[in-house]
Amino acid sequence: MKNKNDIKKEEGSLFSKAAVTCPDIMEGLGVGVICCLPDEDLTFLWGNGCYYSSIGYKQEEYTESFRSLREYFAGYEEDFANIKKELERLRETGGKGSELSVRMPGKDGSFGRFRFSGSLVTAEEEGGPLLQAVFTDISRLSEEKEEQFSAYKQNQQYFHWMMDTYVGNVYISDMDTYELLYLNQHSCDTLGYPLASLIGKKCYEAIQGRTSPCPFCTNDRLREDEFYEWKFYNPALERTFMIKDRIINWEGRRARIELSHDMFSTEYKLAQKDQERDALLSSIPGGIFRLDGRDMSTVLWYGCNFLDMIEYTGEQFQKELGSRYDFIHPDDKNKLDGILQEVKKSGRNTVEELRIITRSGGTRILTFTLSYVDEEESWDDIPSFYSLCIDVTAERMEQKRQRKALEEAYDAARVANAAKTNFLSSMSHDIRTPMNAIMGMAVIAQANLYTPEKVQDCLSKINISSRHLLNLINEVLDMSKIESGKIDLTCETVSFPELLQDVMDMCRPLIAEKHQEFMISAAQVKHEKVVSDRGRLQQIFMNLLSNAIKYTPEGGTISLRIREMASVVEGRGQYEFVITDNGIGISEEFKAHIFEPFSRAEDSRISKIQGTGLGMAITDNIVRMMNGTIEVESTLGEGSQFVVSLPLDLCEEEEECDGRLEGLPVLVVDDDRIVCESASALLNELGMRGYWVLTGQEAVCCIVKAHETGDDFFAVILDWKMPGMDGLETVRVIREKLGPDVPIIIISAYDYSDIEEEFKKAGADAFITKPLFKSKMLHVLQLFCQTLNTDTAVVHPVKKGHPSFDGKRILLVEDNELNREIAEELLQMQGFVVDTVENGRCAAEQFGNSAPGTYDCILMDVQMPVMNGYEATRAIRTMEREDAGSIPIIALTANAFAADMGKARSVGMSDYIAKPIDVGNLTDTLKRWLR
């Protein structure tokens, strides 16, 4: 059998072996780390170098002296017991980390304060968990805390001493319980009770004899950073007090300290005098000073805001200026000396304006009043000048600004007058050009009545010229409305997909005519519907895009990008619209004037391009009315970029989703990365899985790979125009490899009618136009869901044709015979049966005498004799018949502005059509109301 000595030797050998097994990674740490067995004595296994050095030991010394933490903490049993308690808590909580503060004995007999952070870790080689602990030296923090506490106690003693010796009443009360926490001896004498009987009583009971709290003691005027001063008559003590209150922290309690003097004290009377003096001085709107009349340069006394005006402190004024009037501007000193001599000689008071130099180097203009008192009348026998000075710098600067503004306004008016003269000269040419075309083509048509081809050509050119003339007139009217402040914005629901589709439809013929490339994309547009003025938004897009088209040569590139940015205002979105072209660009000189009315760049390349010079000015004004911004970047000869940022109110939209599409994969193929990323993000929002690639080759590989792995794409959204393998070739390859199983949707920024048949033959299933919005993609993908569910033929969304108007009856109300004839003919060409009347009264009578349901719609002119369109609409809407409130009444008006539209809707009109009547707009409007 082994004796005790042998056992101890074996244990020591094992302990020494364990003690040197500290992992290398622990040696690089800047804190002490140890590892122990979680047994009764916390047998020590190993520690890192930082642990040994922090308590003054070498590793060999420590491991030979202590086998466990119990031995190490001998004499500090309370700290060891705390560590044991934490070990038990660790076992209960599953080994999660803990922290406590312990004393660590040093080799020299002293101890240090350390933060103990322990945790239980699993060690398979030990057959169970191990206790690992980190020791962080916090001795310095403990010492600083003790020093701070000592300083706090000393300051508290000083505070007590100051309050005890204060010549007046001091008391402190708890703001929540109203208990009196402290009173000085003067307060006890005032109240007539000993301190012991007052401490702990309610302040309002002891001081005022009240049974409920005083409303003056706890109110919103009490502050922690300043005293609240007030007067109060105490009926219990029958005297008035001058009181100062403030919130303080009193031994951890939120308390109110009150300092007061009663009306019989000297301090109260002095405070009253001080208040009267301060009120008198505060009424002086400036500074006052006394100037020595002997040397006429030394300031003997000053007050009010004198130092604030010259920006000196009292010490700086004395040391730096020697209390002299050297703050007077050098150029005005001689003037002041002359004035002083004159006042001294004549004895008359005077007022003068002089400049001063402040300490910061600034210049101010002051009005000085000067009054002289000789030595015989002076209270101290010193002759003096007394002066009140008032700062009038702001007034003089404002006068200067106004004078400059008047000069600038005069110059601007002169420039504007010249610009308008130039504009009228330019307009006379621009207006006569289409007028000459209209008149000339009309003459040619009359001379060739029996040559249909010639007449058709003339009518086409008359139509083009009349539209251009109408555009010129509309721009002039718009600018007139803007300058007179009469333009208004109409709030309505605006759908970005519909708005941009309309804009693209109008721009495509112009782009196709010049063989330009047009790119349009939407990025991160989560809210497709906003509340704004649709017409004005469209005007912004059309003005910027039409300029880009006009000033970009044939074959050039134009792009429109829409992006919804993060908004900090709930219910409002921030949108950015970027129009870019590679056209002729704008010079730096003209860039500063691009948003000015009637301005056009002087450039031989654009001299033949017609325009009023008002489009950009109108656009800028509309953007600013919408609280937005418009910025332009351009390089002459390289192109331009316009960035419009608008804050727009969001519509409450229902979350678009379809359970049938949940988790289905869709591949987006486009050479524009922004389009791909945006479309994939929108697909993910719909609950689908969006993937994207940038080329046709990548698309084919991706689709084939998905098919081979059994995860076929539900659909492929494919761009028409791409470099390398274009959309058409990609469709053919996909169909060749996979057959007709994968629906292919073609996307394009162009009118796809020309390529529709060819793509359908290649295997395309549907077409959608850019930009890609969530609602567009959802609509098309839902159609494919229906196709799969009903096993019908391939889905091919096509453009809807116009509804049939055959047999629909319209009541046309127009006082002008020629306009009535034109409108009647246009309506009959669309298949309508038309009844006409010449004023509002006839319209109301005609409608009232007809049977309900006779008329499908009423086209109502606004400005008419006898009864205008507004009055006639009111009369019809108030009739007691079933169709009086539901029949569409559409205004025919030449005043197509927001205010006019608002008035039309307020009287019951359903919609409006601007004159002169555009056939396309007429049919689109009627289509909306006669579905």
Tab-separated table of C-alpha atoms in Angstrom, residues 179-370:
chain	number	residue	atom	x	y	z
A	179	GLU	CA	-41.503	65.635	3.314
A	180	LEU	CA	-39.116	68.248	4.725
A	181	LEU	CA	-35.596	66.841	4.494
A	182	TYR	CA	-33.615	69.874	5.734
A	183	LEU	CA	-34.178	73.344	7.241
A	184	ASN	CA	-31.577	75.852	8.370
A	185	GLN	CA	-31.820	77.602	11.729
A	186	HIS	CA	-33.166	80.824	10.152
A	187	SER	CA	-36.113	78.846	8.717
A	188	CYS	CA	-36.852	77.322	12.110
A	189	ASP	CA	-36.830	80.829	13.674
A	190	THR	CA	-39.178	82.128	10.941
A	191	LEU	CA	-41.626	79.246	11.447
A	192	GLY	CA	-41.290	79.339	15.260
A	193	TYR	CA	-40.659	75.627	15.726
A	194	PRO	CA	-37.588	73.558	16.614
A	195	LEU	CA	-35.896	71.533	13.859
A	196	ALA	CA	-36.863	68.158	15.336
A	197	SER	CA	-40.581	68.929	15.084
A	198	LEU	CA	-40.317	70.064	11.444
A	199	ILE	CA	-38.175	67.346	9.801
A	200	GLY	CA	-40.405	64.772	8.115
A	201	LYS	CA	-43.534	66.927	8.081
A	202	LYS	CA	-45.226	67.895	4.805
A	203	CYS	CA	-43.748	71.168	3.569
A	204	TYR	CA	-47.154	72.660	2.767
A	205	GLU	CA	-48.425	71.845	6.285
A	206	ALA	CA	-45.392	73.196	8.149
A	207	ILE	CA	-44.822	76.349	6.084
A	208	GLN	CA	-48.284	77.403	4.842
A	209	GLY	CA	-50.698	75.556	7.119
A	210	ARG	CA	-52.325	73.890	4.095
A	211	THR	CA	-53.911	70.455	3.919
A	212	SER	CA	-52.932	69.837	0.261
A	213	PRO	CA	-49.818	70.539	-1.860
A	214	CYS	CA	-49.155	74.100	-3.007
A	215	PRO	CA	-49.508	74.511	-6.834
A	216	PHE	CA	-46.648	77.014	-6.854
A	217	CYS	CA	-44.105	74.578	-5.421
A	218	THR	CA	-44.433	71.789	-8.008
A	219	ASN	CA	-44.907	73.111	-11.526
A	220	ASP	CA	-43.320	72.944	-14.978
A	221	ARG	CA	-41.174	76.024	-14.310
A	222	LEU	CA	-38.896	74.205	-11.882
A	223	ARG	CA	-35.530	73.364	-13.457
A	224	GLU	CA	-32.323	71.579	-12.535
A	225	ASP	CA	-30.046	74.094	-14.288
A	226	GLU	CA	-31.458	77.413	-13.000
A	227	PHE	CA	-33.528	78.992	-10.220
A	228	TYR	CA	-37.209	79.806	-10.642
A	229	GLU	CA	-37.830	83.165	-8.910
A	230	TRP	CA	-41.255	84.290	-7.662
A	231	LYS	CA	-43.079	86.278	-4.992
A	232	PHE	CA	-45.598	84.788	-2.605
A	233	TYR	CA	-47.766	86.095	0.228
A	234	ASN	CA	-47.926	83.488	2.999
A	235	PRO	CA	-51.246	83.951	4.844
A	236	ALA	CA	-50.116	81.697	7.699
A	237	LEU	CA	-47.070	83.895	8.424
A	238	GLU	CA	-48.802	87.108	7.242
A	239	ARG	CA	-45.917	88.335	5.138
A	240	THR	CA	-44.632	88.323	1.548
A	241	PHE	CA	-41.561	86.308	0.555
A	242	MET	CA	-39.072	86.697	-2.310
A	243	ILE	CA	-38.477	83.052	-3.285
A	244	LYS	CA	-35.985	81.085	-5.432
A	245	ASP	CA	-36.704	77.387	-6.190
A	246	ARG	CA	-34.621	74.724	-7.947
A	247	ILE	CA	-34.575	70.931	-8.387
A	248	ILE	CA	-31.615	69.114	-6.772
A	249	ASN	CA	-30.536	65.566	-5.913
A	250	TRP	CA	-30.526	65.265	-2.117
A	251	GLU	CA	-28.943	62.026	-0.953
A	252	GLY	CA	-30.443	60.106	-3.874
A	253	ARG	CA	-33.873	61.707	-3.665
A	254	ARG	CA	-35.426	64.135	-6.165
A	255	ALA	CA	-35.899	67.248	-4.092
A	256	ARG	CA	-36.675	70.971	-4.241
A	257	ILE	CA	-34.462	73.532	-2.532
A	258	GLU	CA	-36.070	76.867	-1.640
A	259	LEU	CA	-34.264	80.084	-0.677
A	260	SER	CA	-36.389	82.975	0.569
A	261	HIS	CA	-36.376	86.361	2.330
A	262	ASP	CA	-39.430	87.933	3.915
A	263	MET	CA	-40.629	91.471	3.362
A	264	PHE	CA	-39.135	92.736	6.655
A	265	SER	CA	-35.573	91.732	5.775
A	266	THR	CA	-32.944	94.050	4.326
A	267	GLU	CA	-32.247	91.464	1.636
A	268	TYR	CA	-35.888	91.607	0.491
A	269	LYS	CA	-35.820	95.397	0.201
A	270	LEU	CA	-32.506	95.358	-1.689
A	271	ALA	CA	-33.871	92.693	-4.023
A	272	GLN	CA	-36.889	94.919	-4.692
A	273	LYS	CA	-34.609	97.831	-5.558
A	274	ASP	CA	-32.512	95.562	-7.772
A	275	GLN	CA	-35.649	94.400	-9.612
A	276	GLU	CA	-36.746	97.989	-10.220
A	277	ARG	CA	-33.290	98.980	-11.468
A	278	ASP	CA	-33.015	95.880	-13.667
A	279	ALA	CA	-36.475	96.532	-15.131
A	280	LEU	CA	-35.482	100.121	-15.945
A	281	LEU	CA	-32.163	99.112	-17.512
A	282	SER	CA	-33.687	96.195	-19.406
A	283	SER	CA	-36.031	98.631	-21.124
A	284	ILE	CA	-33.021	100.379	-22.680
A	285	PRO	CA	-32.469	98.808	-26.132
A	286	GLY	CA	-28.684	99.172	-26.088
A	287	GLY	CA	-25.770	100.170	-23.884
A	288	ILE	CA	-24.929	103.211	-21.745
A	289	PHE	CA	-21.543	104.630	-20.776
A	290	ARG	CA	-19.929	107.691	-19.191
A	291	LEU	CA	-16.957	109.284	-20.974
A	292	ASP	CA	-14.402	111.372	-19.084
A	293	GLY	CA	-14.746	115.001	-20.260
A	294	ARG	CA	-11.178	115.848	-19.326
A	295	ASP	CA	-9.362	113.600	-21.847
A	296	MET	CA	-12.506	112.804	-23.843
A	297	SER	CA	-11.374	109.189	-24.312
A	298	THR	CA	-11.597	107.267	-21.014
A	299	VAL	CA	-14.794	105.352	-20.249
A	300	LEU	CA	-15.503	105.855	-16.533
A	301	TRP	CA	-18.587	103.693	-16.308
A	302	TYR	CA	-20.763	101.472	-18.533
A	303	GLY	CA	-23.889	99.367	-18.256
A	304	CYS	CA	-26.754	97.488	-19.919
A	305	ASN	CA	-25.600	95.791	-23.140
A	306	PHE	CA	-22.531	97.969	-23.698
A	307	LEU	CA	-19.991	95.132	-23.409
A	308	ASP	CA	-22.159	92.779	-25.536
A	309	MET	CA	-22.203	95.314	-28.366
A	310	ILE	CA	-18.418	95.722	-28.458
A	311	GLU	CA	-17.939	91.958	-27.691
A	312	TYR	CA	-15.539	92.478	-24.762
A	313	THR	CA	-15.668	91.244	-21.194
A	314	GLY	CA	-15.027	93.785	-18.438
A	315	GLU	CA	-11.511	92.432	-17.920
A	316	GLN	CA	-10.719	92.461	-21.653
A	317	PHE	CA	-12.027	96.020	-22.010
A	318	GLN	CA	-9.799	97.193	-19.187
A	319	LYS	CA	-6.635	95.279	-20.143
A	320	GLU	CA	-6.778	95.427	-23.948
A	321	LEU	CA	-8.347	98.839	-24.533
A	322	GLY	CA	-7.328	100.486	-21.262
A	323	SER	CA	-10.996	101.418	-20.716
A	324	ARG	CA	-10.710	103.878	-23.618
A	325	TYR	CA	-13.053	104.448	-26.519
A	326	ASP	CA	-10.650	102.763	-28.953
A	327	PHE	CA	-13.526	100.543	-30.096
A	328	ILE	CA	-14.641	103.440	-32.346
A	329	HIS	CA	-13.821	102.789	-36.023
A	330	PRO	CA	-10.527	104.547	-36.964
A	331	ASP	CA	-12.230	106.390	-39.820
A	332	ASP	CA	-14.880	107.785	-37.425
A	333	LYS	CA	-12.637	108.858	-34.515
A	334	ASN	CA	-11.936	112.333	-35.912
A	335	LYS	CA	-15.640	112.764	-36.530
A	336	LEU	CA	-16.432	111.816	-32.908
A	337	ASP	CA	-13.742	114.177	-31.520
A	338	GLY	CA	-15.293	117.061	-33.478
A	339	ILE	CA	-18.776	116.172	-32.213
A	340	LEU	CA	-17.567	116.018	-28.580
A	341	GLN	CA	-15.942	119.438	-28.872
A	342	GLU	CA	-19.116	120.906	-30.361
A	343	VAL	CA	-21.369	119.393	-27.643
A	344	LYS	CA	-19.021	120.596	-24.879
A	345	LYS	CA	-18.930	124.104	-26.352
A	346	SER	CA	-22.646	124.460	-27.110
A	347	GLY	CA	-24.088	122.385	-24.274
A	348	ARG	CA	-26.702	120.992	-26.657
A	349	ASN	CA	-27.422	117.271	-26.855
A	350	THR	CA	-26.909	115.495	-30.159
A	351	VAL	CA	-27.490	112.157	-31.911
A	352	GLU	CA	-24.989	110.661	-34.363
A	353	GLU	CA	-24.330	107.373	-36.166
A	354	LEU	CA	-20.807	105.958	-35.843
A	355	ARG	CA	-19.129	102.664	-36.666
A	356	ILE	CA	-17.346	100.524	-34.071
A	357	ILE	CA	-14.890	97.609	-34.355
A	358	THR	CA	-15.821	94.622	-32.153
A	359	ARG	CA	-13.240	92.404	-30.508
A	360	SER	CA	-13.873	89.721	-33.144
A	361	GLY	CA	-12.994	92.236	-35.876
A	362	GLY	CA	-16.528	92.837	-37.092
A	363	THR	CA	-18.004	96.232	-37.880
A	364	ARG	CA	-21.240	97.500	-36.361
A	365	ILE	CA	-23.202	100.708	-36.812
A	366	LEU	CA	-24.398	102.394	-33.597
A	367	THR	CA	-26.566	105.422	-32.926
A	368	PHE	CA	-25.020	107.489	-30.100
A	369	THR	CA	-26.854	110.094	-27.975
A	370	LEU	CA	-24.372	112.512	-26.371
